[in-house]
Coordinates of C-alpha atoms in Angstrom, one line a residue:
Chain A
M1 CA -15.7 -27.8 -35.0
K2 CA -14.8 -25.3 -37.7
K3 CA -11.3 -25.3 -39.1
K4 CA -9.0 -22.6 -37.8
T5 CA -8.0 -20.0 -40.3
F6 CA -4.3 -19.3 -40.9
W7 CA -4.4 -16.2 -38.8
E8 CA -6.2 -17.9 -36.0
T9 CA -3.4 -20.5 -35.8
C10 CA -0.7 -17.8 -35.8
R11 CA -2.3 -15.4 -33.5
P12 CA -1.3 -16.9 -30.2
Y13 CA 2.3 -17.0 -31.3
V14 CA 2.2 -13.4 -32.4
M15 CA 0.8 -12.4 -29.0
I16 CA 3.3 -14.3 -26.9
G17 CA 6.1 -13.4 -29.4
P18 CA 7.6 -10.3 -27.8
A19 CA 7.5 -11.9 -24.3
M20 CA 9.2 -15.1 -25.6
I21 CA 11.8 -13.1 -27.5
G22 CA 12.6 -11.3 -24.3
I23 CA 12.8 -14.6 -22.3
F24 CA 15.0 -16.3 -25.0
L25 CA 17.3 -13.3 -25.4
F26 CA 17.8 -12.4 -21.7
V27 CA 17.2 -15.7 -19.8
I28 CA 17.6 -18.8 -21.9
Y29 CA 20.4 -17.7 -24.3
P30 CA 22.4 -16.2 -21.5
M31 CA 22.1 -19.4 -19.5
L32 CA 23.5 -21.4 -22.4
Y33 CA 26.1 -18.7 -23.1
L34 CA 27.2 -18.9 -19.5
V35 CA 27.9 -22.6 -19.8
Y36 CA 29.8 -22.0 -23.0
L37 CA 31.9 -19.3 -21.4
S38 CA 32.8 -21.5 -18.5
F39 CA 34.8 -23.7 -20.8
F40 CA 37.0 -20.8 -22.0
K41 CA 39.8 -18.7 -20.8
Y42 CA 38.1 -15.6 -22.0
N43 CA 39.9 -12.5 -23.2
L44 CA 37.8 -9.4 -22.5
L45 CA 39.8 -7.0 -24.7
N46 CA 39.9 -9.3 -27.7
S47 CA 37.4 -12.2 -27.7
A48 CA 39.2 -13.8 -30.6
M49 CA 42.1 -14.5 -28.3
S50 CA 39.9 -16.6 -26.0
R51 CA 41.1 -20.1 -25.6
Y52 CA 39.1 -23.3 -25.0
V53 CA 40.3 -24.9 -21.8
G54 CA 37.8 -27.8 -21.2
F55 CA 37.0 -28.4 -17.6
E56 CA 39.9 -26.5 -16.3
N57 CA 37.8 -23.7 -14.7
Y58 CA 35.7 -26.2 -12.9
I59 CA 38.8 -28.1 -11.7
Q60 CA 40.1 -24.8 -10.4
I61 CA 36.9 -24.0 -8.6
F62 CA 36.9 -27.2 -6.6
N63 CA 40.5 -26.8 -5.7
R64 CA 40.3 -23.3 -4.4
P65 CA 39.8 -22.7 -0.7
D66 CA 38.4 -19.2 -1.3
F67 CA 35.5 -20.8 -3.3
Y68 CA 34.7 -23.2 -0.5
K69 CA 34.9 -20.2 1.9
S70 CA 32.4 -18.3 -0.1
L71 CA 30.1 -21.3 -0.5
T72 CA 30.2 -22.1 3.2
N73 CA 29.5 -18.4 4.0
T74 CA 26.5 -18.5 1.7
V75 CA 25.2 -21.7 3.2
I76 CA 25.6 -20.4 6.8
Y77 CA 24.0 -17.1 5.8
T78 CA 21.1 -18.8 4.1
G79 CA 20.6 -21.2 7.1
G80 CA 20.7 -18.3 9.5
V81 CA 18.3 -16.1 7.6
V82 CA 15.8 -18.8 6.9
V83 CA 15.7 -20.2 10.4
L84 CA 15.5 -16.8 12.1
T85 CA 13.0 -15.4 9.7
M86 CA 10.7 -18.5 9.9
L87 CA 10.7 -18.6 13.7
I88 CA 10.3 -14.8 14.2
S89 CA 7.7 -14.3 11.5
L90 CA 5.7 -17.2 12.7
F91 CA 5.8 -15.8 16.2
F92 CA 4.8 -12.3 15.0
A93 CA 2.1 -13.7 12.8
V94 CA 0.4 -15.7 15.6
W95 CA 0.7 -12.7 17.8
L96 CA -0.6 -10.1 15.3
K97 CA -3.3 -12.2 13.5
K98 CA -6.3 -10.6 15.2
Q99 CA -7.7 -8.0 12.9
T100 CA -7.4 -4.9 15.1
R101 CA -6.3 -1.4 14.1
L102 CA -3.2 -1.7 16.3
N103 CA -2.1 -5.0 14.8
Y104 CA -2.5 -3.6 11.3
I105 CA -0.3 -0.6 12.2
I106 CA 2.4 -2.9 13.6
Q107 CA 2.3 -5.1 10.5
A108 CA 2.6 -2.1 8.2
G109 CA 5.5 -0.8 10.4
I110 CA 7.3 -4.1 10.3
F111 CA 6.8 -4.3 6.6
T112 CA 8.3 -0.8 5.9
P113 CA 11.9 -1.9 5.5
H114 CA 10.9 -4.3 2.8
I115 CA 10.0 -1.6 0.3
I116 CA 13.1 0.5 1.0
S117 CA 16.1 0.1 -1.1
I118 CA 18.7 -2.3 0.3
V119 CA 21.2 0.5 -0.4
S120 CA 19.5 2.7 2.2
V121 CA 19.0 -0.2 4.6
S122 CA 22.6 -1.2 4.4
L123 CA 23.9 2.3 4.9
V124 CA 21.7 3.0 7.9
W125 CA 22.8 -0.2 9.6
L126 CA 26.4 0.4 8.7
W127 CA 26.1 3.6 10.7
L128 CA 24.1 2.0 13.5
M129 CA 26.6 -0.8 13.8
E130 CA 29.6 1.5 13.8
P131 CA 31.7 0.2 16.8
N132 CA 32.8 3.5 18.3
L133 CA 30.1 6.0 17.4
G134 CA 27.2 3.9 16.4
F135 CA 24.0 3.9 18.2
L136 CA 23.8 0.1 18.7
N137 CA 26.9 -0.2 20.9
F138 CA 25.8 2.9 22.8
A139 CA 22.4 1.4 23.6
L140 CA 24.0 -2.0 24.6
E141 CA 26.4 -0.2 26.9
K142 CA 23.6 1.7 28.5
L143 CA 21.7 -1.5 29.1
G144 CA 24.8 -3.0 30.7
L145 CA 25.2 -5.5 27.9
P146 CA 28.5 -6.4 26.1
T147 CA 29.2 -4.4 23.0
S148 CA 30.3 -5.9 19.7
Q149 CA 32.6 -5.0 16.8
W150 CA 29.7 -6.0 14.5
L151 CA 30.8 -5.8 10.8
Q152 CA 34.4 -5.0 11.6
S153 CA 35.3 -8.3 13.2
S154 CA 35.5 -11.5 11.2
K155 CA 33.8 -13.3 14.0
T156 CA 30.6 -11.3 14.0
A157 CA 30.4 -9.8 10.5
L158 CA 28.4 -12.6 8.8
F159 CA 26.0 -12.7 11.7
S160 CA 25.6 -8.9 11.6
I161 CA 24.6 -9.2 7.9
I162 CA 22.1 -11.9 8.8
I163 CA 20.5 -9.6 11.3
V164 CA 20.1 -6.9 8.8
S165 CA 18.7 -9.2 6.2
V166 CA 16.1 -10.7 8.6
W167 CA 15.1 -7.2 9.7
H168 CA 14.8 -6.1 6.0
G169 CA 12.7 -9.0 4.9
I170 CA 10.6 -10.2 7.8
G171 CA 7.6 -7.9 7.3
Y172 CA 6.7 -9.6 4.0
Y173 CA 6.7 -13.1 5.5
V174 CA 4.7 -11.9 8.5
L175 CA 2.0 -10.5 6.1
I176 CA 1.8 -13.8 4.2
L177 CA 1.5 -15.8 7.4
V178 CA -1.1 -13.5 8.9
A179 CA -3.1 -13.9 5.7
A180 CA -2.7 -17.7 6.0
L181 CA -3.8 -17.7 9.6
Q182 CA -6.8 -15.6 8.9
G183 CA -7.8 -18.0 6.2
I184 CA -8.2 -20.8 8.7
S185 CA -11.9 -21.3 9.4
P186 CA -12.8 -20.4 13.0
N187 CA -15.0 -23.6 13.2
I188 CA -12.0 -25.7 13.4
Y189 CA -10.7 -23.9 16.4
E190 CA -14.1 -24.0 18.1
A191 CA -14.2 -27.7 17.6
A192 CA -10.8 -28.1 19.2
E193 CA -11.9 -25.8 22.1
L194 CA -14.9 -28.1 22.8
D195 CA -12.5 -31.0 23.1
N196 CA -10.5 -29.0 25.6
T197 CA -7.3 -29.4 23.6
S198 CA -4.3 -27.5 24.9
R199 CA -3.3 -24.4 23.1
F200 CA 0.1 -25.7 22.2
R201 CA -1.5 -28.9 20.8
V202 CA -3.9 -26.9 18.7
F203 CA -1.1 -24.9 17.3
R204 CA 1.0 -28.0 16.5
R205 CA -1.7 -30.2 15.3
I206 CA -4.1 -27.8 13.6
T207 CA -2.5 -24.4 12.8
L208 CA 0.9 -25.6 11.6
P209 CA -0.4 -28.2 9.1
L210 CA -3.0 -25.8 7.8
I211 CA -0.4 -23.1 7.0
S212 CA 2.2 -25.5 5.8
P213 CA 1.8 -24.6 2.1
Q214 CA 2.6 -21.0 2.9
M215 CA 5.5 -22.0 5.2
F216 CA 6.8 -24.0 2.3
F217 CA 6.4 -21.1 -0.1
I218 CA 8.4 -18.9 2.3
L219 CA 11.1 -21.5 2.8
I220 CA 11.9 -21.9 -0.9
I221 CA 11.5 -18.2 -1.9
M222 CA 13.8 -17.3 1.0
T223 CA 16.4 -20.0 0.3
I224 CA 16.7 -18.9 -3.4
G225 CA 16.7 -15.3 -2.4
S226 CA 19.4 -15.8 0.2
F227 CA 21.6 -17.8 -2.1
K228 CA 22.0 -14.7 -4.3
V229 CA 22.8 -12.3 -1.5
F230 CA 25.1 -9.6 -2.7
D231 CA 23.9 -6.0 -2.1
T232 CA 24.4 -6.0 1.7
V233 CA 27.8 -7.6 1.4
R234 CA 29.0 -5.2 -1.2
I235 CA 27.9 -2.1 0.7
M236 CA 28.5 -3.1 4.3
T237 CA 31.7 -5.2 4.3
G238 CA 33.0 -5.6 0.7
G239 CA 33.4 -9.3 1.5
G240 CA 35.6 -8.7 4.5
P241 CA 37.0 -8.7 7.0
N242 CA 39.3 -11.4 5.9
N243 CA 36.7 -12.9 3.5
A244 CA 34.4 -13.6 6.4
T245 CA 31.4 -12.3 4.5
N246 CA 32.5 -13.3 0.9
T247 CA 29.4 -14.9 -0.6
L248 CA 28.9 -16.8 -3.9
V249 CA 27.6 -13.9 -5.9
Y250 CA 30.1 -11.5 -4.5
Y251 CA 32.8 -14.0 -5.4
I252 CA 31.5 -14.2 -9.0
Y253 CA 31.3 -10.4 -9.1
G254 CA 35.0 -10.2 -8.1
F255 CA 36.1 -12.2 -11.1
R256 CA 33.7 -10.7 -13.6
T257 CA 36.3 -8.6 -15.4
T258 CA 39.6 -10.3 -14.4
N259 CA 38.7 -13.9 -15.3
I260 CA 35.4 -14.2 -17.1
G261 CA 35.7 -18.0 -17.8
Y262 CA 36.2 -18.7 -14.1
A263 CA 33.4 -16.4 -13.0
A264 CA 31.1 -18.1 -15.6
A265 CA 32.0 -21.5 -14.2
T266 CA 31.1 -20.3 -10.7
G267 CA 27.9 -18.8 -12.2
V268 CA 27.1 -22.3 -13.5
V269 CA 27.5 -23.7 -10.0
L270 CA 25.0 -21.1 -8.7
M271 CA 22.7 -21.8 -11.6
V272 CA 22.7 -25.5 -10.8
I273 CA 22.0 -24.8 -7.1
I274 CA 19.1 -22.5 -8.0
G275 CA 17.9 -25.0 -10.6
I276 CA 17.7 -27.8 -8.0
L277 CA 15.8 -25.6 -5.5
T278 CA 13.4 -24.5 -8.2
F279 CA 12.8 -28.1 -9.2
I280 CA 12.0 -29.1 -5.7
Y281 CA 9.7 -26.1 -5.4
F282 CA 7.6 -26.9 -8.5
R283 CA 7.5 -30.6 -7.6
L284 CA 6.0 -29.9 -4.2
M285 CA 3.7 -27.1 -5.6
S286 CA 2.1 -29.5 -8.0
K287 CA 1.7 -32.0 -5.2
K288 CA 0.0 -29.4 -3.1
V289 CA -2.5 -28.6 -5.9
H290 CA -3.1 -32.3 -6.2
Y291 CA -4.2 -32.7 -2.6
Q292 CA -6.7 -29.9 -2.7
Chain B
M1 CA -10.9 -8.6 34.9
K2 CA -8.0 -6.6 36.4
K3 CA -5.5 -9.3 35.3
H4 CA -6.9 -9.0 31.8
N5 CA -6.1 -5.3 31.7
V6 CA -2.6 -5.8 32.8
W7 CA -2.0 -8.3 30.1
L8 CA -3.5 -6.0 27.5
S9 CA -1.1 -3.2 28.5
V10 CA 1.9 -5.5 28.5
D11 CA 0.8 -6.7 25.0
F12 CA 0.5 -3.1 23.9
L13 CA 3.9 -2.1 25.3
L14 CA 5.6 -5.1 23.6
K15 CA 4.0 -4.3 20.3
A16 CA 5.1 -0.7 20.6
A17 CA 8.6 -1.8 21.3
I18 CA 8.6 -4.0 18.2
L19 CA 7.3 -1.2 16.0
F20 CA 10.0 1.0 17.4
A21 CA 12.7 -1.5 16.5
F22 CA 11.5 -1.3 12.9
I23 CA 11.0 2.5 12.7
F24 CA 13.9 3.7 14.8
P25 CA 16.7 3.2 12.1
F26 CA 14.8 5.6 9.8
L27 CA 14.4 8.2 12.6
W28 CA 18.1 7.8 13.3
M29 CA 18.8 8.3 9.7
I30 CA 16.8 11.5 9.5
S31 CA 18.3 12.8 12.8
T32 CA 21.9 12.2 11.6
S33 CA 21.2 13.8 8.2
L34 CA 20.4 17.1 10.1
Q35 CA 23.4 17.1 12.4
T36 CA 26.8 18.8 12.2
F37 CA 29.9 16.7 11.7
Q38 CA 30.8 17.5 15.4
E39 CA 27.4 16.2 16.6
T40 CA 27.8 12.9 14.8
L41 CA 31.1 12.3 16.7
S42 CA 29.7 13.0 20.1
V43 CA 29.4 10.4 22.9
P44 CA 26.6 9.9 23.9
P45 CA 25.2 10.2 20.4
T46 CA 23.1 13.3 19.6
L47 CA 19.5 12.3 19.3
I48 CA 18.1 15.6 18.2
P49 CA 20.3 18.1 16.4
S50 CA 20.6 21.5 18.0
S51 CA 19.9 23.3 14.8
P52 CA 18.9 21.3 11.6
Q53 CA 21.7 21.4 9.1
W54 CA 19.9 21.6 5.8
I55 CA 23.2 22.3 4.1
N56 CA 24.0 18.6 4.4
F57 CA 21.5 17.9 1.7
V58 CA 23.0 20.5 -0.5
E59 CA 26.4 19.0 0.0
A60 CA 25.3 15.5 -0.6
M61 CA 23.4 16.5 -3.8
T62 CA 26.3 18.5 -5.2
S63 CA 29.0 15.9 -4.6
G64 CA 28.0 14.2 -7.8
P65 CA 25.7 14.5 -10.8
F66 CA 22.6 13.7 -8.8
A67 CA 20.2 15.4 -11.3
T68 CA 21.5 12.9 -13.9
Y69 CA 21.1 10.0 -11.4
A70 CA 17.6 10.9 -10.6
K71 CA 16.6 11.4 -14.2
N72 CA 18.1 8.0 -15.1
S73 CA 16.2 6.3 -12.2
I74 CA 12.9 7.9 -13.5
I75 CA 13.5 7.0 -17.1
I76 CA 14.6 3.5 -16.4
T77 CA 11.7 2.7 -14.0
L78 CA 9.0 4.2 -16.2
S79 CA 10.3 2.6 -19.4
I80 CA 10.4 -0.8 -17.8
I81 CA 6.9 -0.6 -16.5
I82 CA 5.5 0.6 -19.9
I83 CA 7.3 -1.9 -22.0
Q84 CA 6.5 -4.7 -19.6
F85 CA 2.8 -4.0 -19.8
L86 CA 2.8 -3.9 -23.6
V87 CA 4.6 -7.2 -23.8
M88 CA 2.8 -8.9 -20.9
I89 CA -0.9 -8.3 -21.6
P90 CA -1.1 -10.1 -24.9
A91 CA 1.2 -12.9 -23.7
A92 CA -0.9 -13.5 -20.6
Y93 CA -4.1 -13.4 -22.6
A94 CA -2.9 -15.9 -25.1
F95 CA -1.6 -18.3 -22.4
A96 CA -4.9 -18.0 -20.6
K97 CA -7.5 -18.2 -23.4
Y98 CA -6.0 -19.9 -26.4
E99 CA -4.9 -23.5 -27.1
F100 CA -1.9 -23.8 -29.3
F101 CA 0.9 -26.2 -30.1
G102 CA 3.8 -26.0 -27.7
K103 CA 1.9 -24.0 -25.1
N104 CA 3.1 -26.0 -22.1
V105 CA 6.7 -26.0 -23.2
L106 CA 6.6 -22.3 -23.8
F107 CA 4.9 -21.6 -20.5
A108 CA 7.6 -23.7 -18.7
L109 CA 10.2 -21.3 -20.2
V110 CA 8.2 -18.4 -18.6
L111 CA 8.5 -20.2 -15.2
I112 CA 12.2 -20.8 -15.7
A113 CA 12.6 -17.1 -16.4
F114 CA 10.6 -16.4 -13.3
M115 CA 13.1 -18.3 -11.1
M116 CA 16.4 -17.6 -12.8
P117 CA 17.9 -14.5 -11.2
G118 CA 20.0 -11.8 -12.8
Q119 CA 22.9 -12.9 -10.6
V120 CA 23.3 -15.9 -12.8
T121 CA 22.9 -14.2 -16.2
F122 CA 24.6 -10.9 -15.8
I123 CA 28.0 -11.8 -17.3
P124 CA 26.6 -13.1 -20.6
I125 CA 24.2 -10.2 -20.8
Y126 CA 26.9 -7.7 -20.1
L127 CA 29.0 -9.2 -22.9
M128 CA 26.0 -9.1 -25.3
M129 CA 25.4 -5.5 -24.5
A130 CA 29.0 -4.6 -24.9
D131 CA 29.0 -6.4 -28.3
W132 CA 26.1 -4.4 -29.4
G133 CA 27.8 -1.2 -28.2
L134 CA 25.0 -0.3 -25.8
I135 CA 27.0 0.0 -22.5
K136 CA 27.0 3.8 -22.6
T137 CA 23.2 3.9 -22.9
L138 CA 20.3 3.1 -20.5
I139 CA 19.2 0.1 -22.6
P140 CA 21.1 -2.5 -20.7
Q141 CA 19.1 -1.5 -17.6
I142 CA 15.8 -1.5 -19.4
L143 CA 15.6 -4.1 -22.2
P144 CA 16.6 -7.3 -20.1
F145 CA 13.4 -6.7 -18.1
M146 CA 11.0 -6.4 -21.0
S147 CA 9.4 -9.8 -20.2
N148 CA 8.1 -9.8 -16.7
A149 CA 7.7 -13.5 -16.0
F150 CA 6.1 -13.0 -12.7
G151 CA 3.6 -10.6 -14.3
I152 CA 2.7 -12.9 -17.1
F153 CA 2.2 -15.7 -14.5
L154 CA 0.0 -13.5 -12.2
L155 CA -2.0 -11.9 -15.0
R156 CA -2.6 -15.3 -16.7
Q157 CA -4.1 -16.6 -13.5
Y158 CA -6.3 -13.6 -13.4
F159 CA -7.5 -13.8 -17.0
M160 CA -8.3 -17.5 -16.5
Q161 CA -10.7 -16.6 -13.7
I162 CA -12.7 -14.3 -16.0
P163 CA -15.6 -16.4 -17.3
E164 CA -15.6 -17.6 -20.9
E165 CA -19.2 -16.3 -21.3
I166 CA -18.1 -12.7 -21.2
I167 CA -15.7 -13.3 -24.1
E168 CA -18.3 -15.3 -26.1
A169 CA -20.8 -12.5 -25.6
A170 CA -18.4 -9.9 -26.9
R171 CA -17.5 -12.2 -29.9
L172 CA -21.2 -12.4 -30.8
D173 CA -21.2 -8.6 -30.8
N174 CA -18.5 -8.8 -33.4
A175 CA -15.9 -7.3 -31.2
S176 CA -12.4 -8.1 -32.5
E177 CA -10.1 -10.2 -30.4
F178 CA -7.8 -7.2 -29.9
K179 CA -10.7 -5.2 -28.6
I180 CA -11.8 -7.9 -26.3
M181 CA -8.3 -8.1 -24.8
W182 CA -7.7 -4.4 -24.6
K183 CA -11.2 -3.0 -23.8
I184 CA -12.8 -5.8 -21.8
M185 CA -10.2 -8.1 -20.2
T186 CA -7.5 -5.6 -19.3
P187 CA -9.8 -3.2 -17.4
M188 CA -11.2 -6.3 -15.5
A189 CA -7.7 -7.2 -14.5
K190 CA -6.9 -3.8 -12.8
P191 CA -6.1 -5.2 -9.4
A192 CA -3.5 -7.6 -10.8
L193 CA -2.1 -4.9 -13.0
A194 CA -1.8 -2.5 -10.1
T195 CA 0.0 -5.2 -8.1
I196 CA 2.4 -5.9 -11.0
A197 CA 3.1 -2.2 -11.6
L198 CA 3.8 -1.6 -7.9
F199 CA 6.1 -4.5 -7.7
S200 CA 8.0 -3.4 -10.8
F201 CA 8.3 0.1 -9.5
V202 CA 9.6 -0.8 -6.1
S203 CA 12.0 -3.4 -7.3
H204 CA 13.5 -1.4 -10.2
W205 CA 13.6 1.9 -8.3
N206 CA 15.5 0.2 -5.5
D207 CA 17.6 -2.0 -7.6
Y208 CA 21.4 -1.9 -6.9
F209 CA 22.9 -5.1 -8.4
W210 CA 21.9 -4.7 -12.0
P211 CA 22.9 -1.1 -12.5
L212 CA 26.1 -1.8 -10.7
V213 CA 27.1 -4.6 -13.1
M214 CA 25.8 -3.0 -16.3
T215 CA 27.3 0.5 -16.0
D216 CA 30.7 2.0 -16.0
S217 CA 30.1 5.7 -16.3
N218 CA 28.1 8.2 -14.2
E219 CA 26.0 9.4 -17.2
V220 CA 24.0 6.2 -17.1
R221 CA 23.9 5.4 -13.3
P222 CA 20.7 5.6 -11.3
L223 CA 20.1 7.1 -7.9
T224 CA 20.8 4.0 -5.8
L225 CA 24.4 3.8 -7.2
G226 CA 24.9 7.5 -6.7
I227 CA 23.9 7.2 -3.0
A228 CA 26.0 4.1 -2.5
M229 CA 29.0 6.0 -4.0
L230 CA 28.7 8.8 -1.4
K231 CA 30.5 6.4 0.9
Q232 CA 33.6 6.6 -1.2
S233 CA 33.3 10.2 -2.4
E234 CA 32.5 11.7 1.0
G235 CA 34.7 9.4 3.0
I236 CA 33.4 6.8 5.4
S237 CA 33.3 9.1 8.5
N238 CA 31.0 11.8 7.0
W239 CA 27.8 10.1 8.2
H240 CA 25.8 13.2 8.2
I241 CA 26.3 13.7 4.4
I242 CA 25.8 10.0 3.7
M243 CA 22.5 9.9 5.7
A244 CA 21.3 13.1 3.9
G245 CA 21.7 11.4 0.6
N246 CA 20.0 8.4 2.0
V247 CA 17.0 10.5 3.1
V248 CA 16.6 11.7 -0.5
L249 CA 16.5 8.1 -1.7
V250 CA 14.1 6.9 0.9
I251 CA 11.6 9.7 1.2
P252 CA 9.8 9.3 -2.1
I253 CA 9.1 5.6 -1.4
L254 CA 8.2 6.3 2.2
I255 CA 5.6 9.0 1.1
V256 CA 4.1 6.6 -1.5
Y257 CA 4.0 3.9 1.2
L258 CA 2.3 6.2 3.8
L259 CA -0.3 7.3 1.3
C260 CA -1.3 3.9 0.1
S261 CA 0.1 1.4 2.6
K262 CA -3.2 -0.5 2.5
Q263 CA -3.0 -1.2 -1.3
I264 CA 0.8 -2.0 -1.1
V265 CA 0.3 -4.4 1.8
K266 CA -2.6 -6.1 -0.1
A267 CA -0.5 -6.3 -3.3
F268 CA 2.4 -8.0 -1.6
V269 CA 0.1 -10.5 0.2
Y270 CA -1.7 -11.2 -3.0
S271 CA 1.6 -12.0 -4.8
G272 CA 2.6 -14.4 -2.1
I273 CA -0.6 -16.4 -2.0
K274 CA -1.0 -17.0 -5.7

């Protein structure tokens, strides 16, 4: 093997250089800086006036009911979105998996909201869910069903946001699951058919295990995505009514100018949660590759 | 045979109903955007406006500096895509085809960048940008996205699949490494590049959170913020104006989607399976 020249040794570093600078400057360094900030009472107008306060911000976090409220809301929101999306997208995918023209149109239609800005989606649903003039209550009334205050009551607001999020995101997951289902070899199903296995059993014993890698991908991507929910909340409810829809990121956002140290400490909590989810994700991903 | 037909039509009707549930909100948006204020208040709701009120669009677009917003959106989105490509292609090539000390650690950093959202890092980045005196420019909305970790990841996978023989052959022909990367590898990775560009376009054109936390003046705000602000500037009950603004934001993306839904759908599926 010939010895590498100086340039050949350097070249890879030069090529990844700009990308690594970007990652250091805008991901790694900010993460460290966030941890640093979380130990300070930060003065936005004059950063020289900032004061080291140790773990005070963290102590404050875990003693504040509004933090727990926003964390609970985020967990309920995440649970709701993940469970509903998984069930509905699996159902749609099984239903739409045959490659016909009609099924393709339906899939493309269900996917449409996913590429639309969440700003538009939120505004349209805000209008649809308007309790007095909105179309949704009108339709429910016409069908003889009870109407709802939707986003304007603390009882239903969080659930209304869950509905909008599921509606917005589901098309993407249907696409991935349809692709996964189409990837299963028909021979396997034929064999099961010869054995006279019931359809439900085939689904549970053959289909589900075979698409479990994609289900898992969806689960993690959606959990991480849901934990950082913000846009819908900010546009549709502003965290209200009565903090019923205040979520973790919205909570951080609320303190971003008034109390930077405290916001940073809450940001660290979010970072740890996302870090744990990511770790689980990569661990299981490497396992999956192992088994293949 | 007869029973079969009944099932088929039930199946068709249910599918049509599902499709309707996903399309209707957009139709409702367009209908509202063409109504008069009186029509938006009527019970039962007006489905089809008696005479289309194009003036709503004028009112929505003159309620704020929308030309500036649109210009900002275009500059931000295009700059991000161009810079990302220049940064990403060499990096993905090096990660795919060279061996070097520290490669795995550095690639792990790319993966961390892939997973860590802006919702975690926005406070420090805002403070950095403020320190550098850049808050009144578009840079805080462009530069933090220079390294597209997802793109590096996807493109590296793609480059790794290109057989070594092709590169060796080119090297025997005395092609420089730069030329191999730029003239041979990059054109072969077109599908991956198209996917990445599309993703970048959709996510940055639609982005709301980042511009919201990085801007404090209208001169640097993009379209999404301008439309969201209609809610305050027009008052919450002026739904016909808000929806008119909304149509302006949605239509460009919808047209792109209608024209190339096949490619877009493929791109999104591709990104999920990798």
